[in-house]
N, CA and C of each residue as an Amber inpcrd file, in Angstrom:
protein
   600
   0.8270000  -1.1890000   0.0000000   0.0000000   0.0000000   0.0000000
   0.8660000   1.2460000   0.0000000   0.1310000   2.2370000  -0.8980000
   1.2030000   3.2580000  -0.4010000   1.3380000   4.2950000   0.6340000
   0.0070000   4.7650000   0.9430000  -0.0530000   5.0670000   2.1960000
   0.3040000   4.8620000   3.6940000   0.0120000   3.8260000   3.8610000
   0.7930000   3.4150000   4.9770000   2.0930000   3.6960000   5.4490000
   3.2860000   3.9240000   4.7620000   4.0950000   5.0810000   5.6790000
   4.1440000   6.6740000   5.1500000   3.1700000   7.0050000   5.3730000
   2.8730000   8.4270000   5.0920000   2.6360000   9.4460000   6.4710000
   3.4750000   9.9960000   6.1580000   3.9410000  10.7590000   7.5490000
   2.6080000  11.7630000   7.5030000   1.9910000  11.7240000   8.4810000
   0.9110000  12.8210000   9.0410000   1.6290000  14.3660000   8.6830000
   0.5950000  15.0440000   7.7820000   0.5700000  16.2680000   7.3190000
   0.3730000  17.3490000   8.6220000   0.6070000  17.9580000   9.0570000
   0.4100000  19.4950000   9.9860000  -0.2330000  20.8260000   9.0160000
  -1.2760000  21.1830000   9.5580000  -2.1720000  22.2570000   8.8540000
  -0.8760000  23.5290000   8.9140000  -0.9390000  23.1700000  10.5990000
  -0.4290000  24.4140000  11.0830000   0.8930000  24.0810000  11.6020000
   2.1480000  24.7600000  12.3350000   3.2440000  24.4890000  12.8780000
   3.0930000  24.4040000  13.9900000   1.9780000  25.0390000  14.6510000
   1.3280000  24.6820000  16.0390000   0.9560000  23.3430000  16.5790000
   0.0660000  22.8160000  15.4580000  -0.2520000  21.5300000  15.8960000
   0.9830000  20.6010000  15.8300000   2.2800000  20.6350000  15.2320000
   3.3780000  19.5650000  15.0390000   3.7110000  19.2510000  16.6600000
   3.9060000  18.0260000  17.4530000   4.3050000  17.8230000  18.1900000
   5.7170000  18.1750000  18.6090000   5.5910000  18.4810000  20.0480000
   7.3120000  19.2040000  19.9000000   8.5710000  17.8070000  20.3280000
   9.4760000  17.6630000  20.0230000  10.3220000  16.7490000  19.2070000
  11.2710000  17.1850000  20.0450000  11.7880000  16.2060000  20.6590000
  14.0450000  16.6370000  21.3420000  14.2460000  17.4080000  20.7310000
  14.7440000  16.6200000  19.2050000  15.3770000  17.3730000  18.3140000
  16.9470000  16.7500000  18.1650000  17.5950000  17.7110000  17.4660000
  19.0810000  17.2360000  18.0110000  19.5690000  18.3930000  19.1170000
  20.2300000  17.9950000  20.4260000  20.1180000  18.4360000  21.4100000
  21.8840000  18.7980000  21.4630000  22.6460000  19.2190000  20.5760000
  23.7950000  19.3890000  20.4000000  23.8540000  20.8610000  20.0740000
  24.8790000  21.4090000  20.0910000  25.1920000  22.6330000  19.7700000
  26.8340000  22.7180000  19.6010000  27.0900000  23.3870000  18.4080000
  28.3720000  23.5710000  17.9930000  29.4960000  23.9650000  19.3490000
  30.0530000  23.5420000  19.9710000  31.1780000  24.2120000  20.5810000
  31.7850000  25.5800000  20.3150000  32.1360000  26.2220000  19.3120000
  33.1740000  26.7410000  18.4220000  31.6780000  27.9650000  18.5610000
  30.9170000  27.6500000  17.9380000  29.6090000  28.7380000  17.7910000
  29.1610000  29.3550000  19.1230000  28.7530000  28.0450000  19.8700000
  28.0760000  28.4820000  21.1190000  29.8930000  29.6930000  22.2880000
  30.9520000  29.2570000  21.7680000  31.7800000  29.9560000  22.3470000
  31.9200000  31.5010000  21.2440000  31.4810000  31.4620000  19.9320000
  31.7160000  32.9100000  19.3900000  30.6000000  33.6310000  20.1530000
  29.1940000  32.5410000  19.9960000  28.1750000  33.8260000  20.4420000
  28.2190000  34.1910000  21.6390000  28.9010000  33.4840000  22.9080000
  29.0040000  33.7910000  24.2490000  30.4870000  34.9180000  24.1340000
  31.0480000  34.9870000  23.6210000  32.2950000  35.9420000  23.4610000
  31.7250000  37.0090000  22.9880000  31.0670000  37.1840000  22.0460000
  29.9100000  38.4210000  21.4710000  29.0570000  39.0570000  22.5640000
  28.6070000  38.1460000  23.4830000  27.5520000  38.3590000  24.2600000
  28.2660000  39.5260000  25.4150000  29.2850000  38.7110000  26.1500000
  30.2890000  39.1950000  26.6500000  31.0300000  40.4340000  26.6650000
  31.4050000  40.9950000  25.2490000  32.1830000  41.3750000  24.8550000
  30.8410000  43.2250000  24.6380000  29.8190000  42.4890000  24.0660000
  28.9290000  43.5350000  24.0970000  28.2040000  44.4220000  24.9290000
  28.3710000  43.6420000  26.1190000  27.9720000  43.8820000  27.1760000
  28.9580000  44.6810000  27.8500000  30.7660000  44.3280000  27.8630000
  31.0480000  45.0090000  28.1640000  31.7930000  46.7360000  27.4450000
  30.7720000  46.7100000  26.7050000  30.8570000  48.2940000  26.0580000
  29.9760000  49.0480000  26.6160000  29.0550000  48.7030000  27.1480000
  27.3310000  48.9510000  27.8170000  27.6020000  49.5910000  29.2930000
  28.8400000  48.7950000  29.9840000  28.9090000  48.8050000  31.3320000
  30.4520000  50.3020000  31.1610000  30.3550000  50.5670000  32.7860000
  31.8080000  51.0170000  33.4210000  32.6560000  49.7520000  34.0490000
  32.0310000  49.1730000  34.7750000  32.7990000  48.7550000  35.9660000
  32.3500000  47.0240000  35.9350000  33.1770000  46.2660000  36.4420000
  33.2190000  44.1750000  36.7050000  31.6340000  44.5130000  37.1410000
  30.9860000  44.9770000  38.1340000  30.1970000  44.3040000  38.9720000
  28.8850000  44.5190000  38.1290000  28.8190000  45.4140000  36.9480000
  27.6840000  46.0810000  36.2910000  27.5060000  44.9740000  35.1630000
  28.8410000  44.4640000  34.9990000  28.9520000  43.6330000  33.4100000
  28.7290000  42.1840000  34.1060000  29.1460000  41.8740000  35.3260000
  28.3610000  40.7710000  35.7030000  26.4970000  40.7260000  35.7460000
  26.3240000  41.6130000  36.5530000  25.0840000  41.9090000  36.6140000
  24.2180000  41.8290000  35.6120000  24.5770000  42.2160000  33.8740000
  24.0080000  42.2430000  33.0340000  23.8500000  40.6130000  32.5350000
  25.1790000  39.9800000  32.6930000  25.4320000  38.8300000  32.3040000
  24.2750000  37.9450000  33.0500000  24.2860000  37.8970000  34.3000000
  23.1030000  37.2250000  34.9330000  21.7070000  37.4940000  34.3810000
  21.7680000  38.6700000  34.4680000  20.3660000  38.9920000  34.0280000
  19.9930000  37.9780000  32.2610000  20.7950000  37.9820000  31.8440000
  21.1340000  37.3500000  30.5440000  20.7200000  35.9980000  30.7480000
  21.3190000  35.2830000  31.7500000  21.3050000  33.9560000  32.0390000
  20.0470000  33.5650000  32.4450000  19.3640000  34.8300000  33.4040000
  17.9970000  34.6840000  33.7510000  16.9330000  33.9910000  33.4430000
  17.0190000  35.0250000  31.9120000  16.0820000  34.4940000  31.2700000
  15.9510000  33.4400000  30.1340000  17.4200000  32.9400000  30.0870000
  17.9260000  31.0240000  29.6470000  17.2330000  30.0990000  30.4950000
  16.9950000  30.4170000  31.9350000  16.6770000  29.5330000  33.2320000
  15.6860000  29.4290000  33.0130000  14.5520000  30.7430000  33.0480000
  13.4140000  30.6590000  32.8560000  13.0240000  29.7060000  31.6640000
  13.3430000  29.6510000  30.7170000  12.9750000  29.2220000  29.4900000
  12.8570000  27.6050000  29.4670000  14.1120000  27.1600000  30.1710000
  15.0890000  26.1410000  30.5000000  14.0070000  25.4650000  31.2260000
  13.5400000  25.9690000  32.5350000  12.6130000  25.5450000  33.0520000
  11.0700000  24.4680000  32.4170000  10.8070000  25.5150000  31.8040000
   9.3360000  25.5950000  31.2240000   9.5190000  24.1350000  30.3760000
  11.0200000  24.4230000  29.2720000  11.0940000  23.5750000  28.5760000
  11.3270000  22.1030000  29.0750000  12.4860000  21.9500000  30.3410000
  12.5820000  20.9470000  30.7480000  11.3820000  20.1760000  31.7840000
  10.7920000  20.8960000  32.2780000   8.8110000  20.6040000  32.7660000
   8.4190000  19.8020000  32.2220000   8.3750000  20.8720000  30.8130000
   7.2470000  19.7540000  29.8660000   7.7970000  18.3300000  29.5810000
   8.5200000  18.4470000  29.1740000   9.4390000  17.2620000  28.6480000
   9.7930000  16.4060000  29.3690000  10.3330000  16.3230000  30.2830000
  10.9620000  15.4810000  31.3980000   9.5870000  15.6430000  32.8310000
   9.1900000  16.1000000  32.4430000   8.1940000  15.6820000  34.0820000
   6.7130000  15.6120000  34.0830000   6.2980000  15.9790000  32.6250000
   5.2430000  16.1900000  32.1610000   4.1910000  16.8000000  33.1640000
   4.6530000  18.3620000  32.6790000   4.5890000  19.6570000  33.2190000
   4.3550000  19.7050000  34.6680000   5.2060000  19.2550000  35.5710000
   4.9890000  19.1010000  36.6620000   6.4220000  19.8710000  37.3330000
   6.4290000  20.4560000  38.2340000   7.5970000  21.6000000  38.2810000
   8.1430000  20.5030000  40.3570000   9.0850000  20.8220000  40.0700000
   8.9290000  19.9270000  41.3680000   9.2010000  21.1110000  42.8980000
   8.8390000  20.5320000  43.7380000   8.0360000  21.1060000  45.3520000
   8.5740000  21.0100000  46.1840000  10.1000000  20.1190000  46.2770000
  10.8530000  20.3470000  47.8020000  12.2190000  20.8040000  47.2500000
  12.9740000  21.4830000  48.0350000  14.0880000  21.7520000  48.1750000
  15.3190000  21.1970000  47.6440000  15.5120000  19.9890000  48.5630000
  16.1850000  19.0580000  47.5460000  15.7050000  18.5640000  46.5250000
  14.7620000  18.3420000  45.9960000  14.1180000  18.1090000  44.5710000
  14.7540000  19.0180000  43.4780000  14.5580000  20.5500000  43.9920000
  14.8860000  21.5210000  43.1700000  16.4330000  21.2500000  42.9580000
  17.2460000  21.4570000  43.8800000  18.4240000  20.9850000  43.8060000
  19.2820000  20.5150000  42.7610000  18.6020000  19.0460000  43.5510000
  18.7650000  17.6600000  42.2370000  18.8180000  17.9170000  41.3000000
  17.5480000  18.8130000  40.5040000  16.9820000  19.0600000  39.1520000
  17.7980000  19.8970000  38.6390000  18.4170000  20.8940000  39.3290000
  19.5140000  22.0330000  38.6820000  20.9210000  21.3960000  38.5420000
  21.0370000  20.8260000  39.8190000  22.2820000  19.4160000  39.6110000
  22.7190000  18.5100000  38.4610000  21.4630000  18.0580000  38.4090000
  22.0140000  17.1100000  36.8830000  21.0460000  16.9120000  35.6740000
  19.8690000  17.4840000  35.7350000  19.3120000  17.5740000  34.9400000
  19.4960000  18.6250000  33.8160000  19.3230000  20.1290000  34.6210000
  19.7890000  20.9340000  33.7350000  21.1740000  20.8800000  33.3990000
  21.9140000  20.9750000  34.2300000  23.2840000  21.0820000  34.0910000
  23.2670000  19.6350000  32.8900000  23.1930000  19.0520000  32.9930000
  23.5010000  17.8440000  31.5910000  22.6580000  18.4060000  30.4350000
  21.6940000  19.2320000  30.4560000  20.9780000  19.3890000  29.1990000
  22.0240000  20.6390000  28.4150000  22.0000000  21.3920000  29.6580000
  23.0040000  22.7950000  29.3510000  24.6410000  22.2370000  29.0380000
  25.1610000  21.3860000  29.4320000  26.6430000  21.4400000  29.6320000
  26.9550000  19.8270000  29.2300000  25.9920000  19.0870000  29.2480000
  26.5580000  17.6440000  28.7750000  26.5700000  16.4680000  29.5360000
  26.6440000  17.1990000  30.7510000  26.9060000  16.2230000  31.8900000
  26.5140000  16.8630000  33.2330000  26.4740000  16.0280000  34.2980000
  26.5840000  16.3640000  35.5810000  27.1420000  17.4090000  36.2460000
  26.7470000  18.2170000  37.0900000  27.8230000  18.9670000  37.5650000
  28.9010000  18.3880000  38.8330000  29.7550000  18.9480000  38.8360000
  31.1270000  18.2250000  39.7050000  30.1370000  17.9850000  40.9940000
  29.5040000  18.7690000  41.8910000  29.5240000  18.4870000  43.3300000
  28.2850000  19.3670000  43.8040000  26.9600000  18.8810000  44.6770000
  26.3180000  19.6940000  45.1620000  26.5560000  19.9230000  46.2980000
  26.5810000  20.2940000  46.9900000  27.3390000  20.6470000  48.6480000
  26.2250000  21.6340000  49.5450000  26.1270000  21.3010000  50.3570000
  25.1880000  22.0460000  51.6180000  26.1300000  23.1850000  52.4450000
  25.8510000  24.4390000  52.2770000  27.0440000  25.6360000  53.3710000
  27.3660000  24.8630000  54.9930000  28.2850000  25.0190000  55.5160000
  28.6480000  24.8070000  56.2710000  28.3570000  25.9240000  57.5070000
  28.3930000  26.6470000  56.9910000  28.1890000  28.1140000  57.6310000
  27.1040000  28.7360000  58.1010000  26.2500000  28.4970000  56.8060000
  24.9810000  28.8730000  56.9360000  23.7220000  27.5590000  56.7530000
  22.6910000  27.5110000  57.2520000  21.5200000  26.4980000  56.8460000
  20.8200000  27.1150000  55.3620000  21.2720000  27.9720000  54.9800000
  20.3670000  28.2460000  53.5140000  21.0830000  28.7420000  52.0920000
  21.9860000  28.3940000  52.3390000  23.1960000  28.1500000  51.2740000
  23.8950000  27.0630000  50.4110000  23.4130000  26.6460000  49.5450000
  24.1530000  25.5300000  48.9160000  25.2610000  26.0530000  47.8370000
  25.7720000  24.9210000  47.8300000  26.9020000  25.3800000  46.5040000
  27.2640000  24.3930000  45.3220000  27.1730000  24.4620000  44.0460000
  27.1000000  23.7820000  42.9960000  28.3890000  24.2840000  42.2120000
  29.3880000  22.7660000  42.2830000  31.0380000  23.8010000  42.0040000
  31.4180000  22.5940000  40.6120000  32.0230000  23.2250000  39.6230000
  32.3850000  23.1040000  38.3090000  33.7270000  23.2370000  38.2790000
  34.4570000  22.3070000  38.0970000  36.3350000  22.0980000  37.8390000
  36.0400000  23.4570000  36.8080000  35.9890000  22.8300000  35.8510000
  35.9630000  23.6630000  34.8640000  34.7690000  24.3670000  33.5790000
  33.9570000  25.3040000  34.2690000  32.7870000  25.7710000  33.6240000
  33.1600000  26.5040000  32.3070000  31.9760000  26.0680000  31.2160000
  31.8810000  25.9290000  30.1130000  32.0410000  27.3260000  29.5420000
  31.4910000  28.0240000  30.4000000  31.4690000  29.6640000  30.1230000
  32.9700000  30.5480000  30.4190000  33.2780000  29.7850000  31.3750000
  35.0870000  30.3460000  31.1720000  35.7890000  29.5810000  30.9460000
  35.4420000  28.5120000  30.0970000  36.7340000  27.8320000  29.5590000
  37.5320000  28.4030000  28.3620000  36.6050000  29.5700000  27.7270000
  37.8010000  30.0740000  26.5420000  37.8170000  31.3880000  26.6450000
  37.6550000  32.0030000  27.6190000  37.5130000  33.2670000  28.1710000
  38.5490000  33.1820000  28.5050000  39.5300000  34.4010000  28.3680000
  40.8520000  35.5750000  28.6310000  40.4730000  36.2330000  29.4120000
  40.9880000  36.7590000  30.9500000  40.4410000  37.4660000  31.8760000
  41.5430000  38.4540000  31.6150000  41.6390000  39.6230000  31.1350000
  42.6220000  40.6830000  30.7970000  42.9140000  41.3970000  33.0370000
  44.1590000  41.2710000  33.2340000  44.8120000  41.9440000  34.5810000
  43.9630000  42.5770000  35.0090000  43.2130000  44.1040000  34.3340000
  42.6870000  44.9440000  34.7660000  41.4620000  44.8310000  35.2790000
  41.1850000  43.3500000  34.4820000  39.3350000  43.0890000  35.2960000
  39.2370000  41.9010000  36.4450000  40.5480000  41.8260000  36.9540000
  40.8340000  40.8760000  38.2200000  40.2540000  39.9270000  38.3810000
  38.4490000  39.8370000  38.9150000  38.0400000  38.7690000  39.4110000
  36.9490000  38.4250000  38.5510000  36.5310000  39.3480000  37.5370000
  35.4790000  38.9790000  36.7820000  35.0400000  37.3610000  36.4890000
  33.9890000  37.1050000  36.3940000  33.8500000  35.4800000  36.7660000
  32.6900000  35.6070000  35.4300000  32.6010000  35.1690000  34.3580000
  31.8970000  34.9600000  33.2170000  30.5980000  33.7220000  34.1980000
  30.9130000  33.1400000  35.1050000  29.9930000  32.0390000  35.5090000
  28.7630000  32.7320000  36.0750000  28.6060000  33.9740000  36.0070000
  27.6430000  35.1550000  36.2950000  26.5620000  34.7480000  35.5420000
  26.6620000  34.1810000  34.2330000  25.8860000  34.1520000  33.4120000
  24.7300000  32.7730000  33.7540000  25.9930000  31.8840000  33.9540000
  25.2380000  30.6750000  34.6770000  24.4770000  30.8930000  36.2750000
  25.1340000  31.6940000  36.4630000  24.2710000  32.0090000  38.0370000
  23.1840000  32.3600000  37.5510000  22.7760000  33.2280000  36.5820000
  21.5350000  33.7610000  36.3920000  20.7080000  32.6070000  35.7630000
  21.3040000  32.1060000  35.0110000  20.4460000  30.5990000  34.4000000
  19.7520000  29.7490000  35.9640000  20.8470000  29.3080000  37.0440000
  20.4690000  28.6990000  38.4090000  19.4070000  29.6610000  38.8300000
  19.5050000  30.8290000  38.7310000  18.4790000  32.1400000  39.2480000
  17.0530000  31.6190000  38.5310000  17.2830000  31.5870000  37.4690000
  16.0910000  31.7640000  36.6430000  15.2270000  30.6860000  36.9770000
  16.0690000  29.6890000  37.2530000  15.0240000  28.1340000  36.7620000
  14.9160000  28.3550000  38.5220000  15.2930000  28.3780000  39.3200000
  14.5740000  28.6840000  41.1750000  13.5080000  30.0650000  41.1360000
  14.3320000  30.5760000  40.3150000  12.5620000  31.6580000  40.8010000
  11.9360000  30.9210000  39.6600000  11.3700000  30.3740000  38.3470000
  10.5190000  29.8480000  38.0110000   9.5720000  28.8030000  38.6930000
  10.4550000  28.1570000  39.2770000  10.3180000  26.9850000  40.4580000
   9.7700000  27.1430000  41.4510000   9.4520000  28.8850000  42.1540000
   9.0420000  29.1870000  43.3260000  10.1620000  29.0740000  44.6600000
  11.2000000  28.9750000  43.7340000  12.5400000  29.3980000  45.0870000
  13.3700000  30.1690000  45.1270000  12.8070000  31.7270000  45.7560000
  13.6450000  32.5230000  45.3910000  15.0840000  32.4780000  45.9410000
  16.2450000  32.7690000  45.4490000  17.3530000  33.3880000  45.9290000
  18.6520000  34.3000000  45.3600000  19.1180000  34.2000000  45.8690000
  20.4350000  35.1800000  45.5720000  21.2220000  33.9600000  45.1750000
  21.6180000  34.4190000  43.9170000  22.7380000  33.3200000  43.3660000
  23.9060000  33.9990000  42.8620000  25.3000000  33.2400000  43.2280000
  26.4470000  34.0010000  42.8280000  27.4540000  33.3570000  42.2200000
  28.3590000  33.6820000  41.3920000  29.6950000  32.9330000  41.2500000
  30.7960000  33.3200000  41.8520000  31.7210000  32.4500000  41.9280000
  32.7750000  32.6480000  42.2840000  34.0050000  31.8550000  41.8070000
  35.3880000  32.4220000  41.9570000  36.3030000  31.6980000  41.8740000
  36.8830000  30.7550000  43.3540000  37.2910000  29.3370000  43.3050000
  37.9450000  29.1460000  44.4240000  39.2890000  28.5570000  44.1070000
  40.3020000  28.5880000  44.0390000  41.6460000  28.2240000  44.0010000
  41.8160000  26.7450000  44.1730000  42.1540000  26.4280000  43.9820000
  42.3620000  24.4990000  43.9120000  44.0560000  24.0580000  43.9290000
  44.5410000  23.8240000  44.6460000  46.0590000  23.5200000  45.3970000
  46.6110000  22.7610000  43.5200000  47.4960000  22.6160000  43.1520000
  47.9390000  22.3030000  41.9590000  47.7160000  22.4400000  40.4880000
  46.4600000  23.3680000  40.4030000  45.8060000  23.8690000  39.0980000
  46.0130000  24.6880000  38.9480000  45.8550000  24.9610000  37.5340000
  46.8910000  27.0460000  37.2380000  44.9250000  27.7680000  37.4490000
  43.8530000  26.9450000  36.9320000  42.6740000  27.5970000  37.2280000
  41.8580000  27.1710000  38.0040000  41.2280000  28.3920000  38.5150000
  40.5840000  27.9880000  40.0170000  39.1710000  27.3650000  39.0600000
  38.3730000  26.4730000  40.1780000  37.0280000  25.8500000  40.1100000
  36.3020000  27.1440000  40.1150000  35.0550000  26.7280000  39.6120000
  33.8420000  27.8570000  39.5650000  32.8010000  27.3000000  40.6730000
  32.5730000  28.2100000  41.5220000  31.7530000  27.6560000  42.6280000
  29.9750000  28.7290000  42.4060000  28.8700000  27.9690000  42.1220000
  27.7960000  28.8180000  41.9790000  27.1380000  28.7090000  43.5270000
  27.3400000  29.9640000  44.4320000  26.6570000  29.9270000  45.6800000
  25.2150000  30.1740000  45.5720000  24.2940000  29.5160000  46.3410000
  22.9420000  29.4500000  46.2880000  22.2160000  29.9300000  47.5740000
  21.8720000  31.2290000  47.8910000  21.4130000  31.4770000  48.9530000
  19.6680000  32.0070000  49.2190000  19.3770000  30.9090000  49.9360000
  18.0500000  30.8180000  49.5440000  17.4530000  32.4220000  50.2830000
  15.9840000  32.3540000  49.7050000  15.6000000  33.3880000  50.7640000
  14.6040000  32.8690000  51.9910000  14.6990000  33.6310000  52.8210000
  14.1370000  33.0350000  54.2100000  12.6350000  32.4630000  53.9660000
  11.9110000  32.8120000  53.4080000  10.3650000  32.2080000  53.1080000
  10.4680000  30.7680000  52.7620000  11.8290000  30.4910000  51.6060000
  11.7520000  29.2170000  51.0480000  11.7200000  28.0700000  51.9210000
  12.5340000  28.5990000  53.3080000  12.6800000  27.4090000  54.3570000
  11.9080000  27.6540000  55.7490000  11.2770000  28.8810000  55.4030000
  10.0810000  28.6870000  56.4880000   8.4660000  27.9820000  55.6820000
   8.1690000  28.8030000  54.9340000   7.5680000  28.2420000  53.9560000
   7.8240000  27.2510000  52.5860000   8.3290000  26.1930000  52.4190000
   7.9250000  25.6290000  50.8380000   7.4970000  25.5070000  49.9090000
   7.2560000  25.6530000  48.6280000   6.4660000  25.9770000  47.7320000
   5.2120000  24.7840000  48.1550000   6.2640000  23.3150000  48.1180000
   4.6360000  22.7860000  48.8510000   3.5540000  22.8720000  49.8680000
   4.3910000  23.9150000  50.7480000   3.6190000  24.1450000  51.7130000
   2.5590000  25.5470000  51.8200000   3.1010000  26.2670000  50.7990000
   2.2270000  27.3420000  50.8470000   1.0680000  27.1940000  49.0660000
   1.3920000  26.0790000  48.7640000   0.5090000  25.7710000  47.6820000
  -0.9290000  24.9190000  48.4260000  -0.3180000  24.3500000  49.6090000
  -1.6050000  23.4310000  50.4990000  -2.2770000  24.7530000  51.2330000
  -1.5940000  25.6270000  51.4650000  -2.1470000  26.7150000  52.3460000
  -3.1320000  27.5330000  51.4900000  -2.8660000  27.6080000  50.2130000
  -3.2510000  28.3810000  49.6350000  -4.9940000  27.9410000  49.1080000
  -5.0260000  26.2240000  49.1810000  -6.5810000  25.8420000  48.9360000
  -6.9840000  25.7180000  50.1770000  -6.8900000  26.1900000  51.2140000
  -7.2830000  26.2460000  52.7710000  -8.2930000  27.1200000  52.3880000
């Protein structure tokens, strides 16, 4: 017969089911357009802390997106409700969709009860980045903080997210450490817990 493998027609591009796809991205590209990104941004700014700032904000709204997309797909649209759940999900889910793989280490603050830290030998965003003397500590992983930003406040967990450099005893480059500091509601309240409160 000839019909029989006849691929279903779409009226519209709406109705086409949405598809993986190929889930790859050029290396070489994804590092020109992040060097562009970078580079544009810092014509925009004066000063490190303004051109980070923009950079996050940048990343923000990757997270957000990131979110929505990885929902549908992987959890069938179900956003997940505890703490460590969220975690997890930024741990190795995104981080493998975004970067390939796992990230190095999730770690709980020592210091504080509402601080975690998610640390990268070597993050993708400064691996071909030149830090010129004059901009000292600039940390390109700003960008990824804002991506971690984005997909926790999509998630209903707000916090302050940061990068940093930490030095590593025999490496010429330090690890990228993304600090995660929640805000106080998240651990008095839970998203699951103020979603039960909320049909009270």
């Amino acid at each position: 017969m000839i019909g029989v493998g006849k691929i279903k027609q779409y009226s519209n591009v709406l109705d086409k089911p949405l598809s993986k796809g190929k889930q790859e991205v050029s290396l070489s590209a994804f590092a020109f357009l992040f060097s562009e990104l970078v580079q544009y941004n810092q014509t925009q700014v004066d000063n490190i802390a303004e051109l980070e700032r923009r950079l996050e904000d940048a990343g923000y709204a990757v997270g957000a997106r990131v979110l929505e997309l990885l929902c549908h797909r992987e959890k069938g649209n179900r956003r997940e409700t505890r703490l460590l759940g969220i975690l997890s999900f930024v741990h190795s889910t995104v981080w493998k969709v975004l970067f390939g793989k796992v990230a190095d280490s999730l770690e709980k603050g020592t210091e504080h009860e509402d601080e975690y830290m998610i640390s990268e030998k070597e993050l993708l965003v400064n691996r071909f980045i030149s830090i010129p003397k004059d901009m000292g500590t600039f940390n390109c992983g700003a960008f990824v903080a804002g991506i971690v930003r984005g997909v926790l406040d999509g998630a209903g967990f707000p916090a302050v997210v940061t990068a940093h450099f930490v030095p590593v005893e025999g490496q010429q480059r330090p690890r990228t450490t993304i600090l995660i500091k929640f805000a106080e509601e998240v651990l008095i309240f839970p998203p699951s817990l103020v979603t039960v409160l909320l049909w009270i």
